[in-house]
């Protein structure tokens, strides 16, 4: 993987010799207060799972909650070096859900298995900017392919640490980060993500140190590439690469190809480890996970096909580096199709009703199937998933941007491919309303 690191350097050098620096964002700063933004996203979420073949275990999990996601982003003070402050405030309230139906991941649970009635947390971050380069320290959301916080439940994950983002060259974005804490979506205390050691079964401490760097370069208007590296102490190191190519055919037709690849290897104490322990008792990660998707768009319709494969030792592991750190085509509603040796394909259809006079209404359905997975019971594990997603966003009026969404997923596997998961039917009903206060 040295080639990837040298390619990143060569890419930056090439970009610097062929592109002029873009206008300075700091020069255009209006001030700390003048550029400030304050907003609250209201999220109402009902989440249910029916477990189909979970003999002797829980037959159903269902909970309903109301989330408040408050964010404040100040502007930057004027001058050569601008400074500012950001804040995040999160509050989750349980509206329904008893002890026997907990376990959806919406709320913290106690030792008796019952979920809490409410939970909250707050974070602050200071930031500084020179030209088009920003350094931020504190609590923040991240979206890097090797360190991405998850926002798929009632409240999002929050990472704590440093993040440097530079956009000094047109088309090139460089990132570097150092993170020391990560809060889970259903917890309010720091370092709440850790999991259990695959070898010992003991609970691991939370994130202690993660270092990431890389960047994305837009070669042309429709062609971009990304290269990233991360090192999560005592867990694993990762390399990530991406190529995305959007190819217009006509005014209402186009193709989009997207290639993603991860190279993961255990380091240090191997606190994550492979899901399946080898015959010699080891559970080291040393694998490559890659996916390729192609989408054809014509008017309101988009048709997508994708293929994904995991080779080497262990599954593609993530979570300690953020629940969103899985930029693979077949990572969908329930399964990631990321088991050891697994090969999977996906067919997807999207429909945008704006073409038929109903702007804001979208529909999606997809089917994915995986085979050849190594599990604790077989070396040819199989799984499949079918998803349906319907969303409507209000386009105007006092309720503009209010959205209603229905997500349904059907997952089946008799081999426990997805970390021993049973077959399930899943339903999510989501209502969101973003309020802009400043």
XYZ file of C-alpha atoms in Angstrom:
438
model
C 0.000 0.000 0.000
C 2.996 2.339 -0.211
C 1.898 3.074 -3.756
C -1.269 4.661 -2.389
C 0.677 6.955 -0.072
C 3.049 8.057 -2.818
C 0.125 8.532 -5.180
C -1.420 10.926 -2.684
C 1.772 12.993 -2.609
C 2.070 12.956 -6.383
C -1.556 13.985 -6.687
C -1.071 16.989 -4.432
C 2.077 18.073 -6.280
C 0.392 17.750 -9.654
C -2.588 19.725 -8.442
C -0.412 22.500 -7.032
C 1.411 22.955 -10.332
C -1.727 22.963 -12.463
C -4.206 24.900 -10.303
C -4.052 28.349 -8.804
C -5.129 28.932 -5.238
C -8.796 29.887 -4.952
C -10.176 32.994 -3.267
C -9.661 33.112 0.489
C -12.705 32.287 2.608
C -11.127 34.127 5.546
C -10.855 37.340 3.505
C -14.620 37.151 2.957
C -15.444 36.663 6.656
C -18.161 39.011 7.932
C -17.466 38.349 11.598
C -18.071 36.052 14.555
C -21.729 37.040 15.008
C -22.598 38.072 11.466
C -21.860 34.624 9.974
C -23.272 32.623 12.896
C -25.879 29.906 12.365
C -28.136 28.301 14.981
C -30.508 25.474 14.193
C -32.432 22.607 15.749
C -33.451 19.460 13.903
C -36.519 17.749 15.340
C -36.507 14.014 14.663
C -39.403 11.732 15.548
C -38.531 8.070 15.008
C -40.461 4.845 15.433
C -38.228 1.774 15.051
C -39.369 -1.849 15.145
C -37.737 -5.196 14.428
C -39.492 -8.553 14.267
C -37.030 -11.422 14.748
C -38.168 -14.333 12.606
C -36.070 -17.308 13.687
C -34.671 -16.251 17.041
C -35.649 -19.358 18.983
C -35.442 -18.831 22.723
C -34.543 -15.170 22.302
C -36.308 -11.844 21.989
C -39.064 -11.971 19.363
C -39.526 -8.240 18.841
C -37.880 -4.891 19.543
C -39.873 -1.688 19.147
C -39.337 1.840 20.477
C -40.534 5.350 19.672
C -38.678 8.530 20.483
C -38.310 12.246 19.923
C -34.867 13.680 19.281
C -33.599 17.258 19.355
C -30.327 17.936 17.535
C -29.143 21.475 18.185
C -26.135 22.955 16.395
C -24.496 26.364 16.668
C -21.774 27.453 14.252
C -20.238 30.856 14.765
C -18.619 32.848 12.043
C -14.903 33.649 12.122
C -13.480 36.878 13.451
C -11.995 39.094 10.780
C -8.278 39.369 10.133
C -5.514 37.107 8.888
C -6.410 34.474 11.476
C -10.088 34.065 12.250
C -11.345 32.280 15.349
C -14.763 30.899 16.207
C -16.775 28.509 18.332
C -19.224 25.682 17.568
C -21.561 23.773 19.871
C -23.734 20.654 19.728
C -26.649 19.904 22.051
C -28.512 16.577 21.916
C -31.650 15.428 23.730
C -33.527 12.159 23.298
C -36.938 11.427 24.842
C -38.614 8.029 24.914
C -42.254 8.158 23.880
C -42.945 4.426 23.955
C -41.095 1.158 24.535
C -41.051 -1.286 27.403
C -38.431 -3.564 28.905
C -39.488 -6.491 26.736
C -39.164 -4.564 23.475
C -35.950 -2.588 24.067
C -32.804 -3.054 22.021
C -33.409 -0.928 18.932
C -30.362 1.231 19.590
C -32.434 4.374 20.133
C -31.881 4.708 23.898
C -29.360 3.706 26.576
C -30.324 0.555 28.457
C -29.797 -0.272 32.120
C -28.610 -3.488 33.748
C -32.215 -4.741 33.825
C -32.508 -4.388 30.045
C -34.974 -1.497 30.165
C -34.249 1.612 28.115
C -33.934 5.031 29.749
C -36.728 7.589 29.465
C -34.348 10.352 28.365
C -30.697 11.112 27.709
C -28.734 14.175 26.666
C -25.253 15.457 25.969
C -23.475 18.649 24.958
C -20.232 19.411 23.133
C -18.219 22.492 22.261
C -15.428 23.134 19.777
C -13.049 25.996 19.071
C -11.849 26.685 15.549
C -9.361 28.842 13.691
C -9.032 29.665 9.997
C -6.260 31.005 7.801
C -7.166 31.557 4.151
C -9.056 28.343 3.200
C -7.577 26.131 5.923
C -9.553 25.446 9.110
C -8.429 23.750 12.330
C -11.150 22.620 14.726
C -10.822 21.067 18.187
C -13.632 19.622 20.271
C -16.881 17.758 19.696
C -17.877 17.436 16.052
C -19.543 15.332 13.384
C -17.213 13.746 10.825
C -17.770 12.268 7.364
C -14.385 10.954 6.254
C -14.402 7.472 4.660
C -11.987 6.274 7.374
C -13.661 8.117 10.269
C -17.369 8.883 9.889
C -19.852 9.431 12.710
C -23.196 7.658 12.318
C -26.603 9.361 12.232
C -28.965 6.454 11.582
C -30.822 6.443 14.921
C -32.532 9.047 17.102
C -29.353 11.018 17.852
C -25.989 11.033 16.044
C -22.564 9.938 17.197
C -20.159 12.714 18.197
C -16.367 12.538 17.935
C -13.925 14.592 19.975
C -10.521 15.685 18.748
C -8.747 17.762 16.109
C -9.751 18.126 12.470
C -7.748 20.071 9.874
C -9.444 20.816 6.548
C -7.615 22.596 3.736
C -9.038 23.789 0.403
C -6.192 25.997 -0.759
C -6.066 24.513 -4.264
C -9.062 24.477 -6.546
C -10.587 20.996 -6.654
C -8.364 19.564 -3.909
C -9.509 19.018 -0.326
C -7.031 17.700 2.242
C -7.986 16.394 5.697
C -6.040 15.396 8.792
C -7.507 14.415 12.132
C -6.618 13.181 15.604
C -9.529 11.846 17.670
C -9.537 10.523 21.222
C -13.234 10.018 22.068
C -16.383 8.809 20.365
C -19.895 8.885 21.805
C -22.351 6.227 20.673
C -25.759 7.164 19.286
C -27.572 5.718 22.295
C -25.201 6.887 25.050
C -24.504 10.197 26.735
C -21.085 9.464 28.234
C -17.731 9.807 26.514
C -15.785 6.808 25.219
C -19.017 4.827 24.952
C -17.932 2.828 21.895
C -15.572 -0.071 22.398
C -17.145 -3.467 21.832
C -15.636 -6.712 23.085
C -12.334 -8.406 22.365
C -12.846 -11.334 19.996
C -10.174 -13.421 21.762
C -11.037 -12.763 25.423
C -14.682 -11.703 25.296
C -13.902 -8.825 27.675
C -15.367 -5.368 27.167
C -12.891 -3.051 25.507
C -12.247 0.537 26.528
C -13.571 3.191 24.182
C -11.615 4.933 21.481
C -8.209 5.989 22.774
C -6.530 7.386 19.665
C -7.328 7.554 15.961
C -5.170 9.379 13.427
C -6.453 9.994 9.912
C -5.315 11.864 6.830
C -6.025 11.982 3.122
C -7.893 13.960 0.540
C -10.177 14.180 -2.455
C -9.262 15.677 -5.825
C -11.696 16.598 -8.588
C -9.746 15.816 -11.742
C -12.528 17.065 -14.004
C -16.090 18.200 -13.383
C -17.317 14.603 -13.443
C -14.251 12.647 -12.291
C -12.883 12.598 -8.745
C -10.617 10.385 -6.671
C -9.961 9.984 -2.943
C -7.158 8.450 -0.893
C -7.205 8.133 2.909
C -5.282 6.442 5.713
C -6.256 5.825 9.328
C -4.666 4.225 12.357
C -6.847 3.347 15.347
C -4.511 2.364 18.169
C -4.836 -1.244 19.385
C -7.480 -1.964 16.741
C -6.445 -1.629 13.082
C -5.039 0.541 10.359
C -6.833 1.223 7.092
C -6.149 2.461 3.598
C -9.087 3.670 1.519
C -9.379 4.562 -2.146
C -12.239 5.811 -4.300
C -12.847 6.746 -7.922
C -16.149 8.343 -8.909
C -16.994 9.094 -12.538
C -20.180 10.849 -13.648
C -20.630 10.607 -17.412
C -23.436 12.662 -19.014
C -25.053 11.098 -22.070
C -27.649 13.761 -22.865
C -29.683 16.417 -21.080
C -31.734 13.807 -19.200
C -29.469 10.758 -19.251
C -26.224 9.861 -17.539
C -24.019 7.165 -16.044
C -22.255 7.166 -12.667
C -19.550 4.652 -11.750
C -18.266 4.413 -8.183
C -15.371 2.247 -6.960
C -14.437 1.883 -3.270
C -11.713 -0.184 -1.618
C -10.520 -0.689 1.975
C -7.340 -2.455 3.092
C -7.569 -3.279 6.819
C -5.001 -4.887 9.124
C -4.978 -5.483 12.892
C -2.436 -3.632 15.036
C -1.507 -3.558 18.714
C -3.816 -5.454 21.054
C -6.276 -6.267 18.244
C -9.263 -5.194 20.348
C -11.671 -5.458 17.423
C -10.498 -8.707 15.873
C -12.191 -10.951 13.341
C -15.699 -12.205 14.067
C -14.615 -15.787 13.339
C -11.567 -17.082 15.241
C -9.120 -19.219 13.255
C -8.244 -22.821 14.109
C -4.998 -21.666 15.727
C -6.941 -19.366 18.059
C -6.020 -16.087 16.354
C -8.475 -13.459 15.163
C -6.310 -11.010 13.250
C -7.747 -8.775 10.542
C -5.892 -8.677 7.239
C -8.339 -8.165 4.404
C -9.453 -6.130 1.426
C -13.075 -5.074 0.906
C -13.988 -3.561 -2.449
C -17.148 -2.577 -4.288
C -18.046 -1.316 -7.751
C -21.390 0.197 -8.694
C -22.815 1.546 -11.916
C -25.947 3.696 -12.124
C -27.919 4.698 -15.215
C -30.225 7.704 -14.931
C -32.900 8.634 -17.443
C -35.346 11.331 -16.450
C -37.045 10.355 -13.204
C -35.587 6.841 -13.167
C -32.238 5.546 -11.878
C -31.143 1.912 -12.215
C -28.115 0.703 -10.218
C -26.120 -2.526 -10.161
C -23.346 -3.186 -7.627
C -20.850 -5.919 -6.790
C -18.847 -6.256 -3.569
C -16.210 -8.692 -2.333
C -14.224 -9.281 0.867
C -10.955 -11.240 0.640
C -8.373 -12.149 3.276
C -8.676 -12.758 7.010
C -11.684 -11.457 8.910
C -14.656 -9.294 8.047
C -14.453 -5.627 7.108
C -14.486 -4.160 10.637
C -15.591 -0.700 11.678
C -17.425 1.034 14.523
C -14.627 2.079 16.841
C -13.740 4.513 14.039
C -17.361 5.628 13.630
C -20.535 3.783 12.762
C -20.600 5.425 9.340
C -17.131 4.268 8.277
C -18.315 1.845 5.630
C -18.325 3.520 2.211
C -19.146 0.299 0.370
C -21.912 -0.099 -2.202
C -23.652 -2.993 -0.470
C -23.701 -1.472 3.000
C -27.458 -0.972 3.194
C -30.262 -0.752 5.776
C -29.614 -3.914 7.793
C -26.537 -5.750 6.517
C -23.211 -4.495 5.205
C -22.475 -7.771 3.349
C -18.987 -7.441 4.816
C -18.334 -10.915 6.233
C -15.079 -12.774 5.659
C -14.856 -14.151 2.075
C -18.328 -12.835 1.224
C -19.307 -11.921 -2.332
C -22.476 -9.909 -2.888
C -24.426 -8.123 -5.585
C -27.216 -5.540 -5.538
C -29.924 -4.293 -7.892
C -31.552 -0.953 -7.082
C -34.242 1.302 -8.543
C -34.904 4.972 -7.674
C -37.823 7.136 -8.795
C -38.056 10.927 -8.449
C -41.670 12.074 -8.682
C -40.668 15.667 -9.476
C -40.764 14.612 -13.125
C -44.455 13.820 -12.642
C -45.387 17.067 -10.940
C -44.812 15.988 -7.305
C -41.499 17.585 -6.249
C -40.134 16.312 -2.955
C -41.489 12.765 -3.303
C -38.946 9.975 -3.888
C -39.099 6.184 -3.932
C -36.340 3.571 -3.710
C -36.260 -0.213 -3.651
C -33.305 -2.612 -3.786
C -32.375 -6.239 -3.417
C -28.964 -7.552 -2.338
C -27.675 -11.106 -1.948
C -24.445 -12.386 -0.411
C -22.821 -15.828 -0.642
C -19.620 -17.586 0.393
C -19.375 -15.939 3.810
C -17.251 -17.531 6.522
C -19.243 -17.681 9.766
C -18.897 -19.610 13.013
C -21.007 -22.441 11.588
C -20.221 -22.569 7.855
C -17.803 -21.452 5.159
C -20.610 -20.768 2.682
C -22.928 -18.445 4.561
C -25.751 -16.828 2.626
C -27.887 -13.771 3.263
C -30.241 -11.498 1.365
C -31.997 -8.202 1.992
C -34.828 -6.259 0.356
C -35.388 -2.578 1.175
C -38.146 -0.080 0.386
C -37.767 3.642 1.101
C -40.379 6.368 0.487
C -39.759 10.005 1.428
C -41.617 13.274 0.977
C -40.209 16.740 1.731
C -42.480 19.795 1.895
C -41.336 22.275 -0.746
C -42.941 25.534 0.422
C -45.077 27.215 3.045
C -44.548 27.486 6.825
C -43.675 23.763 7.022
C -41.046 23.953 4.261
C -38.407 21.180 4.613
C -40.637 19.091 6.902
C -40.063 15.495 5.784
C -41.891 12.194 6.190
C -40.079 8.926 5.543
C -40.940 5.234 5.630
C -38.126 2.656 5.552
C -38.835 -1.069 5.435
C -36.221 -3.818 5.331
C -36.560 -7.583 5.066
C -33.427 -9.551 5.982
C -32.983 -13.302 5.815
C -30.087 -15.583 6.735
C -30.096 -19.049 8.235
C -26.327 -18.874 8.743
C -26.064 -15.825 11.020
C -23.866 -14.053 8.473
C -24.340 -10.563 9.869
C -22.581 -11.037 13.241
C -24.909 -13.866 14.183
C -28.042 -11.853 13.429
C -31.311 -13.667 12.991
C -33.701 -13.003 10.138
C -35.729 -9.848 10.718
C -38.415 -7.564 9.336
C -37.580 -3.951 10.125
C -39.691 -0.785 9.949
C -38.701 2.829 10.540
C -41.111 5.777 10.476
C -39.247 9.089 10.502
C -40.509 12.667 10.677
C -37.891 15.442 10.591
C -38.188 19.207 10.729
C -35.097 21.445 10.610
C -35.614 24.791 12.343
C -33.277 27.635 11.405
C -33.104 30.095 14.295
C -30.165 32.221 13.099
